[in-house]
């Protein structure tokens, strides 16, 4: 089973690039019908994770996925599940 992974560690302070990468990985998952997508904002202060969650909560993005899962064993990971 394929899975897409987006690690945001390298671009944590580039807001525009973060949004572009989030759009890219979500669109790629939809096009290739890949589920889940693992997004790694990292642990840090939690601001990047909040940014990611706000992005995923946007109505035009939210309608694309089925379920969002925050990893209970690793605070720095979020899984986006699609239902195809």
PDB file as gemmi writes it, atoms N, CA and C in Angstrom:
CRYST1    1.000    1.000    1.000  90.00  90.00  90.00 P 1                      
ATOM      1  N   UNK A   1       0.843  -1.188   0.000  1.00  0.00           N  
ATOM      2  CA  UNK A   1       0.000   0.000   0.000  1.00  0.00           C  
ATOM      3  C   UNK A   1       0.883   1.243   0.000  1.00  0.00           C  
ATOM      4  N   UNK A   2       0.641   2.120  -0.921  1.00  0.00           N  
ATOM      5  CA  UNK A   2       1.427   3.353  -1.039  1.00  0.00           C  
ATOM      6  C   UNK A   2       0.960   4.373  -0.008  1.00  0.00           C  
ATOM      7  N   UNK A   3       1.878   5.247   0.340  1.00  0.00           N  
ATOM      8  CA  UNK A   3       1.565   6.314   1.285  1.00  0.00           C  
ATOM      9  C   UNK A   3       2.409   7.512   0.892  1.00  0.00           C  
ATOM     10  N   UNK A   4       1.824   8.691   0.949  1.00  0.00           N  
ATOM     11  CA  UNK A   4       2.573   9.916   0.696  1.00  0.00           C  
ATOM     12  C   UNK A   4       3.007  10.509   2.031  1.00  0.00           C  
ATOM     13  N   UNK A   5       4.209  11.055   2.053  1.00  0.00           N  
ATOM     14  CA  UNK A   5       4.737  11.684   3.266  1.00  0.00           C  
ATOM     15  C   UNK A   5       5.209  13.086   2.910  1.00  0.00           C  
ATOM     16  N   UNK A   6       4.793  14.064   3.711  1.00  0.00           N  
ATOM     17  CA  UNK A   6       5.257  15.444   3.552  1.00  0.00           C  
ATOM     18  C   UNK A   6       5.910  15.872   4.856  1.00  0.00           C  
ATOM     19  N   UNK A   7       7.217  16.065   4.825  1.00  0.00           N  
ATOM     20  CA  UNK A   7       7.970  16.506   5.990  1.00  0.00           C  
ATOM     21  C   UNK A   7       8.210  18.010   5.868  1.00  0.00           C  
ATOM     22  N   UNK A   8       7.675  18.771   6.808  1.00  0.00           N  
ATOM     23  CA  UNK A   8       7.751  20.236   6.744  1.00  0.00           C  
ATOM     24  C   UNK A   8       8.934  20.821   7.521  1.00  0.00           C  
ATOM     25  N   UNK A   9       9.818  19.997   8.044  1.00  0.00           N  
ATOM     26  CA  UNK A   9      10.941  20.492   8.832  1.00  0.00           C  
ATOM     27  C   UNK A   9      11.794  21.517   8.080  1.00  0.00           C  
ATOM     28  N   UNK A  10      12.056  21.261   6.807  1.00  0.00           N  
ATOM     29  CA  UNK A  10      12.962  22.134   6.042  1.00  0.00           C  
ATOM     30  C   UNK A  10      12.349  23.478   5.674  1.00  0.00           C  
ATOM     31  N   UNK A  11      11.035  23.585   5.693  1.00  0.00           N  
ATOM     32  CA  UNK A  11      10.385  24.832   5.257  1.00  0.00           C  
ATOM     33  C   UNK A  11       9.492  25.415   6.359  1.00  0.00           C  
ATOM     34  N   UNK A  12       9.784  25.094   7.609  1.00  0.00           N  
ATOM     35  CA  UNK A  12       8.923  25.475   8.727  1.00  0.00           C  
ATOM     36  C   UNK A  12       8.677  26.978   8.840  1.00  0.00           C  
ATOM     37  N   UNK A  13       9.576  27.807   8.340  1.00  0.00           N  
ATOM     38  CA  UNK A  13       9.422  29.261   8.493  1.00  0.00           C  
ATOM     39  C   UNK A  13       9.067  29.967   7.182  1.00  0.00           C  
ATOM     40  N   UNK A  14       8.570  29.218   6.211  1.00  0.00           N  
ATOM     41  CA  UNK A  14       8.197  29.782   4.908  1.00  0.00           C  
ATOM     42  C   UNK A  14       6.730  29.492   4.654  1.00  0.00           C  
ATOM     43  N   UNK A  15       5.860  30.340   5.175  1.00  0.00           N  
ATOM     44  CA  UNK A  15       4.420  30.101   5.163  1.00  0.00           C  
ATOM     45  C   UNK A  15       3.867  29.831   3.762  1.00  0.00           C  
ATOM     46  N   UNK A  16       4.244  30.628   2.786  1.00  0.00           N  
ATOM     47  CA  UNK A  16       3.753  30.434   1.430  1.00  0.00           C  
ATOM     48  C   UNK A  16       4.161  29.095   0.840  1.00  0.00           C  
ATOM     49  N   UNK A  17       5.374  28.688   1.126  1.00  0.00           N  
ATOM     50  CA  UNK A  17       5.870  27.414   0.615  1.00  0.00           C  
ATOM     51  C   UNK A  17       5.183  26.244   1.317  1.00  0.00           C  
ATOM     52  N   UNK A  18       4.862  26.416   2.588  1.00  0.00           N  
ATOM     53  CA  UNK A  18       4.159  25.376   3.347  1.00  0.00           C  
ATOM     54  C   UNK A  18       2.799  25.121   2.702  1.00  0.00           C  
ATOM     55  N   UNK A  19       2.061  26.189   2.433  1.00  0.00           N  
ATOM     56  CA  UNK A  19       0.732  26.049   1.826  1.00  0.00           C  
ATOM     57  C   UNK A  19       0.837  25.413   0.433  1.00  0.00           C  
ATOM     58  N   UNK A  20       1.833  25.808  -0.340  1.00  0.00           N  
ATOM     59  CA  UNK A  20       2.016  25.239  -1.676  1.00  0.00           C  
ATOM     60  C   UNK A  20       2.293  23.739  -1.593  1.00  0.00           C  
ATOM     61  N   UNK A  21       3.132  23.326  -0.650  1.00  0.00           N  
ATOM     62  CA  UNK A  21       3.452  21.910  -0.480  1.00  0.00           C  
ATOM     63  C   UNK A  21       2.240  21.123   0.014  1.00  0.00           C  
ATOM     64  N   UNK A  22       1.453  21.719   0.908  1.00  0.00           N  
ATOM     65  CA  UNK A  22       0.237  21.052   1.386  1.00  0.00           C  
ATOM     66  C   UNK A  22      -0.743  20.852   0.226  1.00  0.00           C  
ATOM     67  N   UNK A  23      -0.932  21.883  -0.588  1.00  0.00           N  
ATOM     68  CA  UNK A  23      -1.798  21.754  -1.765  1.00  0.00           C  
ATOM     69  C   UNK A  23      -1.272  20.662  -2.695  1.00  0.00           C  
ATOM     70  N   UNK A  24       0.033  20.666  -2.918  1.00  0.00           N  
ATOM     71  CA  UNK A  24       0.642  19.695  -3.835  1.00  0.00           C  
ATOM     72  C   UNK A  24       0.397  18.264  -3.375  1.00  0.00           C  
ATOM     73  N   UNK A  25       0.641  17.985  -2.096  1.00  0.00           N  
ATOM     74  CA  UNK A  25       0.523  16.614  -1.610  1.00  0.00           C  
ATOM     75  C   UNK A  25      -0.940  16.159  -1.560  1.00  0.00           C  
ATOM     76  N   UNK A  26      -1.851  17.063  -1.214  1.00  0.00           N  
ATOM     77  CA  UNK A  26      -3.275  16.712  -1.194  1.00  0.00           C  
ATOM     78  C   UNK A  26      -3.748  16.425  -2.622  1.00  0.00           C  
ATOM     79  N   UNK A  27      -3.374  17.277  -3.568  1.00  0.00           N  
ATOM     80  CA  UNK A  27      -3.769  17.062  -4.967  1.00  0.00           C  
ATOM     81  C   UNK A  27      -3.171  15.779  -5.527  1.00  0.00           C  
ATOM     82  N   UNK A  28      -1.926  15.502  -5.159  1.00  0.00           N  
ATOM     83  CA  UNK A  28      -1.272  14.276  -5.621  1.00  0.00           C  
ATOM     84  C   UNK A  28      -1.993  13.050  -5.066  1.00  0.00           C  
ATOM     85  N   UNK A  29      -2.395  13.096  -3.813  1.00  0.00           N  
ATOM     86  CA  UNK A  29      -3.111  11.977  -3.207  1.00  0.00           C  
ATOM     87  C   UNK A  29      -4.444  11.736  -3.906  1.00  0.00           C  
ATOM     88  N   UNK A  30      -5.154  12.814  -4.225  1.00  0.00           N  
ATOM     89  CA  UNK A  30      -6.439  12.683  -4.903  1.00  0.00           C  
ATOM     90  C   UNK A  30      -6.250  12.143  -6.321  1.00  0.00           C  
ATOM     91  N   UNK A  31      -5.287  12.694  -7.046  1.00  0.00           N  
ATOM     92  CA  UNK A  31      -5.041  12.262  -8.430  1.00  0.00           C  
ATOM     93  C   UNK A  31      -4.631  10.797  -8.514  1.00  0.00           C  
ATOM     94  N   UNK A  32      -3.747  10.385  -7.611  1.00  0.00           N  
ATOM     95  CA  UNK A  32      -3.216   9.021  -7.658  1.00  0.00           C  
ATOM     96  C   UNK A  32      -3.974   8.060  -6.751  1.00  0.00           C  
ATOM     97  N   UNK A  33      -4.999   8.585  -6.071  1.00  0.00           N  
ATOM     98  CA  UNK A  33      -5.836   7.781  -5.171  1.00  0.00           C  
ATOM     99  C   UNK A  33      -4.983   7.070  -4.119  1.00  0.00           C  
ATOM    100  N   UNK A  34      -4.189   7.860  -3.416  1.00  0.00           N  
ATOM    101  CA  UNK A  34      -3.304   7.340  -2.376  1.00  0.00           C  
ATOM    102  C   UNK A  34      -3.821   7.786  -1.011  1.00  0.00           C  
ATOM    103  N   UNK A  35      -3.955   6.831  -0.120  1.00  0.00           N  
ATOM    104  CA  UNK A  35      -4.380   7.128   1.242  1.00  0.00           C  
ATOM    105  C   UNK A  35      -3.641   6.183   2.163  1.00  0.00           C  
ATOM    106  N   UNK A  36      -3.133   6.637   3.257  1.00  0.00           N  
ATOM    107  CA  UNK A  36      -3.195   7.979   3.829  1.00  0.00           C  
ATOM    108  C   UNK A  36      -2.035   8.854   3.377  1.00  0.00           C  
ATOM    109  N   UNK A  37      -2.141  10.133   3.723  1.00  0.00           N  
ATOM    110  CA  UNK A  37      -1.044  11.083   3.560  1.00  0.00           C  
ATOM    111  C   UNK A  37      -0.536  11.394   4.960  1.00  0.00           C  
ATOM    112  N   UNK A  38       0.756  11.235   5.166  1.00  0.00           N  
ATOM    113  CA  UNK A  38       1.370  11.551   6.456  1.00  0.00           C  
ATOM    114  C   UNK A  38       2.030  12.923   6.341  1.00  0.00           C  
ATOM    115  N   UNK A  39       1.603  13.845   7.198  1.00  0.00           N  
ATOM    116  CA  UNK A  39       2.183  15.185   7.228  1.00  0.00           C  
ATOM    117  C   UNK A  39       2.952  15.306   8.531  1.00  0.00           C  
ATOM    118  N   UNK A  40       4.220  15.712   8.431  1.00  0.00           N  
ATOM    119  CA  UNK A  40       5.094  15.809   9.599  1.00  0.00           C  
ATOM    120  C   UNK A  40       5.449  17.274   9.844  1.00  0.00           C  
ATOM    121  N   UNK A  41       4.689  17.955  10.713  1.00  0.00           N  
ATOM    122  CA  UNK A  41       5.057  19.322  11.047  1.00  0.00           C  
ATOM    123  C   UNK A  41       6.145  19.369  12.120  1.00  0.00           C  
ATOM    124  N   UNK A  42       6.381  18.254  12.791  1.00  0.00           N  
ATOM    125  CA  UNK A  42       7.361  18.208  13.872  1.00  0.00           C  
ATOM    126  C   UNK A  42       6.728  18.616  15.187  1.00  0.00           C  
ATOM    127  N   UNK A  43       7.460  18.414  16.244  1.00  0.00           N  
ATOM    128  CA  UNK A  43       6.923  18.696  17.580  1.00  0.00           C  
ATOM    129  C   UNK A  43       7.035  20.175  17.911  1.00  0.00           C  
ATOM    130  N   UNK A  44       8.195  20.694  18.026  1.00  0.00           N  
ATOM    131  CA  UNK A  44       8.414  22.127  18.269  1.00  0.00           C  
ATOM    132  C   UNK A  44       7.433  22.757  19.227  1.00  0.00           C  
ATOM    133  N   UNK A  45       7.029  23.986  18.910  1.00  0.00           N  
ATOM    134  CA  UNK A  45       6.100  24.722  19.777  1.00  0.00           C  
ATOM    135  C   UNK A  45       4.647  24.385  19.462  1.00  0.00           C  
ATOM    136  N   UNK A  46       4.397  23.707  18.354  1.00  0.00           N  
ATOM    137  CA  UNK A  46       3.042  23.354  17.973  1.00  0.00           C  
ATOM    138  C   UNK A  46       2.408  24.327  16.999  1.00  0.00           C  
ATOM    139  N   UNK A  47       3.091  25.437  16.701  1.00  0.00           N  
ATOM    140  CA  UNK A  47       2.523  26.436  15.795  1.00  0.00           C  
ATOM    141  C   UNK A  47       2.395  25.918  14.360  1.00  0.00           C  
ATOM    142  N   UNK A  48       3.381  25.168  13.903  1.00  0.00           N  
ATOM    143  CA  UNK A  48       3.326  24.628  12.550  1.00  0.00           C  
ATOM    144  C   UNK A  48       2.197  23.596  12.430  1.00  0.00           C  
ATOM    145  N   UNK A  49       2.022  22.788  13.451  1.00  0.00           N  
ATOM    146  CA  UNK A  49       0.926  21.812  13.435  1.00  0.00           C  
ATOM    147  C   UNK A  49      -0.420  22.539  13.398  1.00  0.00           C  
ATOM    148  N   UNK A  50      -0.552  23.618  14.152  1.00  0.00           N  
ATOM    149  CA  UNK A  50      -1.790  24.404  14.129  1.00  0.00           C  
ATOM    150  C   UNK A  50      -2.021  24.981  12.744  1.00  0.00           C  
ATOM    151  N   UNK A  51      -0.953  25.434  12.096  1.00  0.00           N  
ATOM    152  CA  UNK A  51      -1.046  25.973  10.734  1.00  0.00           C  
ATOM    153  C   UNK A  51      -1.559  24.885   9.782  1.00  0.00           C  
ATOM    154  N   UNK A  52      -1.009  23.689   9.900  1.00  0.00           N  
ATOM    155  CA  UNK A  52      -1.413  22.565   9.055  1.00  0.00           C  
ATOM    156  C   UNK A  52      -2.884  22.227   9.296  1.00  0.00           C  
ATOM    157  N   UNK A  53      -3.291  22.164  10.555  1.00  0.00           N  
ATOM    158  CA  UNK A  53      -4.679  21.827  10.885  1.00  0.00           C  
ATOM    159  C   UNK A  53      -5.649  22.896  10.386  1.00  0.00           C  
ATOM    160  N   UNK A  54      -5.256  24.172  10.469  1.00  0.00           N  
ATOM    161  CA  UNK A  54      -6.107  25.245   9.923  1.00  0.00           C  
ATOM    162  C   UNK A  54      -6.239  25.103   8.408  1.00  0.00           C  
ATOM    163  N   UNK A  55      -5.131  24.766   7.755  1.00  0.00           N  
ATOM    164  CA  UNK A  55      -5.168  24.550   6.310  1.00  0.00           C  
ATOM    165  C   UNK A  55      -6.129  23.411   5.968  1.00  0.00           C  
ATOM    166  N   UNK A  56      -6.016  22.304   6.691  1.00  0.00           N  
ATOM    167  CA  UNK A  56      -6.849  21.134   6.410  1.00  0.00           C  
ATOM    168  C   UNK A  56      -8.319  21.372   6.754  1.00  0.00           C  
ATOM    169  N   UNK A  57      -8.605  22.352   7.598  1.00  0.00           N  
ATOM    170  CA  UNK A  57      -9.986  22.650   7.999  1.00  0.00           C  
ATOM    171  C   UNK A  57     -10.710  23.567   7.007  1.00  0.00           C  
ATOM    172  N   UNK A  58      -9.988  24.113   6.040  1.00  0.00           N  
ATOM    173  CA  UNK A  58     -10.622  24.971   5.040  1.00  0.00           C  
ATOM    174  C   UNK A  58     -11.658  24.150   4.270  1.00  0.00           C  
ATOM    175  N   UNK A  59     -12.851  24.718   4.048  1.00  0.00           N  
ATOM    176  CA  UNK A  59     -13.930  23.957   3.407  1.00  0.00           C  
ATOM    177  C   UNK A  59     -13.557  23.319   2.063  1.00  0.00           C  
ATOM    178  N   UNK A  60     -12.791  24.023   1.228  1.00  0.00           N  
ATOM    179  CA  UNK A  60     -12.433  23.461  -0.079  1.00  0.00           C  
ATOM    180  C   UNK A  60     -11.426  22.321   0.031  1.00  0.00           C  
ATOM    181  N   UNK A  61     -10.661  22.288   1.121  1.00  0.00           N  
ATOM    182  CA  UNK A  61      -9.713  21.189   1.352  1.00  0.00           C  
ATOM    183  C   UNK A  61     -10.411  20.059   2.098  1.00  0.00           C  
ATOM    184  N   UNK A  62     -11.213  20.408   3.080  1.00  0.00           N  
ATOM    185  CA  UNK A  62     -11.878  19.409   3.923  1.00  0.00           C  
ATOM    186  C   UNK A  62     -12.777  18.475   3.120  1.00  0.00           C  
ATOM    187  N   UNK A  63     -13.376  18.984   2.051  1.00  0.00           N  
ATOM    188  CA  UNK A  63     -14.269  18.153   1.250  1.00  0.00           C  
ATOM    189  C   UNK A  63     -13.507  17.082   0.456  1.00  0.00           C  
ATOM    190  N   UNK A  64     -12.186  17.211   0.367  1.00  0.00           N  
ATOM    191  CA  UNK A  64     -11.385  16.261  -0.399  1.00  0.00           C  
ATOM    192  C   UNK A  64     -11.027  14.996   0.384  1.00  0.00           C  
ATOM    193  N   UNK A  65     -10.997  15.079   1.706  1.00  0.00           N  
ATOM    194  CA  UNK A  65     -10.576  13.912   2.487  1.00  0.00           C  
ATOM    195  C   UNK A  65     -11.717  13.405   3.362  1.00  0.00           C  
ATOM    196  N   UNK A  66     -11.527  12.184   3.835  1.00  0.00           N  
ATOM    197  CA  UNK A  66     -12.549  11.497   4.624  1.00  0.00           C  
ATOM    198  C   UNK A  66     -12.356  11.706   6.127  1.00  0.00           C  
ATOM    199  N   UNK A  67     -11.102  11.586   6.574  1.00  0.00           N  
ATOM    200  CA  UNK A  67     -10.841  11.617   8.021  1.00  0.00           C  
ATOM    201  C   UNK A  67      -9.446  12.163   8.291  1.00  0.00           C  
ATOM    202  N   UNK A  68      -9.329  12.869   9.404  1.00  0.00           N  
ATOM    203  CA  UNK A  68      -8.050  13.419   9.861  1.00  0.00           C  
ATOM    204  C   UNK A  68      -7.692  12.735  11.167  1.00  0.00           C  
ATOM    205  N   UNK A  69      -6.446  12.298  11.287  1.00  0.00           N  
ATOM    206  CA  UNK A  69      -6.010  11.582  12.488  1.00  0.00           C  
ATOM    207  C   UNK A  69      -4.729  12.214  13.023  1.00  0.00           C  
ATOM    208  N   UNK A  70      -4.784  12.645  14.279  1.00  0.00           N  
ATOM    209  CA  UNK A  70      -3.583  13.138  14.949  1.00  0.00           C  
ATOM    210  C   UNK A  70      -2.952  11.936  15.631  1.00  0.00           C  
ATOM    211  N   UNK A  71      -1.693  11.695  15.358  1.00  0.00           N  
ATOM    212  CA  UNK A  71      -1.001  10.535  15.913  1.00  0.00           C  
ATOM    213  C   UNK A  71      -0.912  10.669  17.429  1.00  0.00           C  
ATOM    214  N   UNK A  72      -1.486   9.714  18.156  1.00  0.00           N  
ATOM    215  CA  UNK A  72      -1.479   9.782  19.621  1.00  0.00           C  
ATOM    216  C   UNK A  72      -0.144   9.340  20.214  1.00  0.00           C  
ATOM    217  N   UNK A  73       0.704   8.703  19.418  1.00  0.00           N  
ATOM    218  CA  UNK A  73       2.017   8.273  19.909  1.00  0.00           C  
ATOM    219  C   UNK A  73       3.121   9.267  19.556  1.00  0.00           C  
ATOM    220  N   UNK A  74       2.854  10.106  18.556  1.00  0.00           N  
ATOM    221  CA  UNK A  74       3.854  11.073  18.110  1.00  0.00           C  
ATOM    222  C   UNK A  74       3.140  12.379  17.796  1.00  0.00           C  
ATOM    223  N   UNK A  75       3.268  13.360  18.662  1.00  0.00           N  
ATOM    224  CA  UNK A  75       2.576  14.644  18.538  1.00  0.00           C  
ATOM    225  C   UNK A  75       2.902  15.347  17.223  1.00  0.00           C  
ATOM    226  N   UNK A  76       4.033  15.033  16.629  1.00  0.00           N  
ATOM    227  CA  UNK A  76       4.498  15.733  15.437  1.00  0.00           C  
ATOM    228  C   UNK A  76       4.054  15.128  14.119  1.00  0.00           C  
ATOM    229  N   UNK A  77       2.983  14.325  14.113  1.00  0.00           N  
ATOM    230  CA  UNK A  77       2.503  13.711  12.870  1.00  0.00           C  
ATOM    231  C   UNK A  77       0.992  13.839  12.764  1.00  0.00           C  
ATOM    232  N   UNK A  78       0.537  14.030  11.537  1.00  0.00           N  
ATOM    233  CA  UNK A  78      -0.888  14.091  11.234  1.00  0.00           C  
ATOM    234  C   UNK A  78      -1.123  13.201  10.021  1.00  0.00           C  
ATOM    235  N   UNK A  79      -2.177  12.391  10.061  1.00  0.00           N  
ATOM    236  CA  UNK A  79      -2.537  11.537   8.937  1.00  0.00           C  
ATOM    237  C   UNK A  79      -3.842  12.032   8.333  1.00  0.00           C  
ATOM    238  N   UNK A  80      -3.865  12.124   7.017  1.00  0.00           N  
ATOM    239  CA  UNK A  80      -5.070  12.511   6.285  1.00  0.00           C  
ATOM    240  C   UNK A  80      -5.506  11.286   5.489  1.00  0.00           C  
ATOM    241  N   UNK A  81      -6.717  10.800   5.787  1.00  0.00           N  
ATOM    242  CA  UNK A  81      -7.237   9.598   5.137  1.00  0.00           C  
ATOM    243  C   UNK A  81      -8.282   9.982   4.097  1.00  0.00           C  
ATOM    244  N   UNK A  82      -8.181   9.360   2.943  1.00  0.00           N  
ATOM    245  CA  UNK A  82      -9.116   9.582   1.847  1.00  0.00           C  
ATOM    246  C   UNK A  82      -9.955   8.342   1.661  1.00  0.00           C  
ATOM    247  N   UNK A  83     -11.191   8.508   1.216  1.00  0.00           N  
ATOM    248  CA  UNK A  83     -12.067   7.375   0.937  1.00  0.00           C  
ATOM    249  C   UNK A  83     -12.355   7.390  -0.557  1.00  0.00           C  
ATOM    250  N   UNK A  84     -11.792   6.413  -1.246  1.00  0.00           N  
ATOM    251  CA  UNK A  84     -11.955   6.342  -2.702  1.00  0.00           C  
ATOM    252  C   UNK A  84     -12.879   5.206  -3.058  1.00  0.00           C  
TER     253      UNK A  84                                                      
END                                                                             
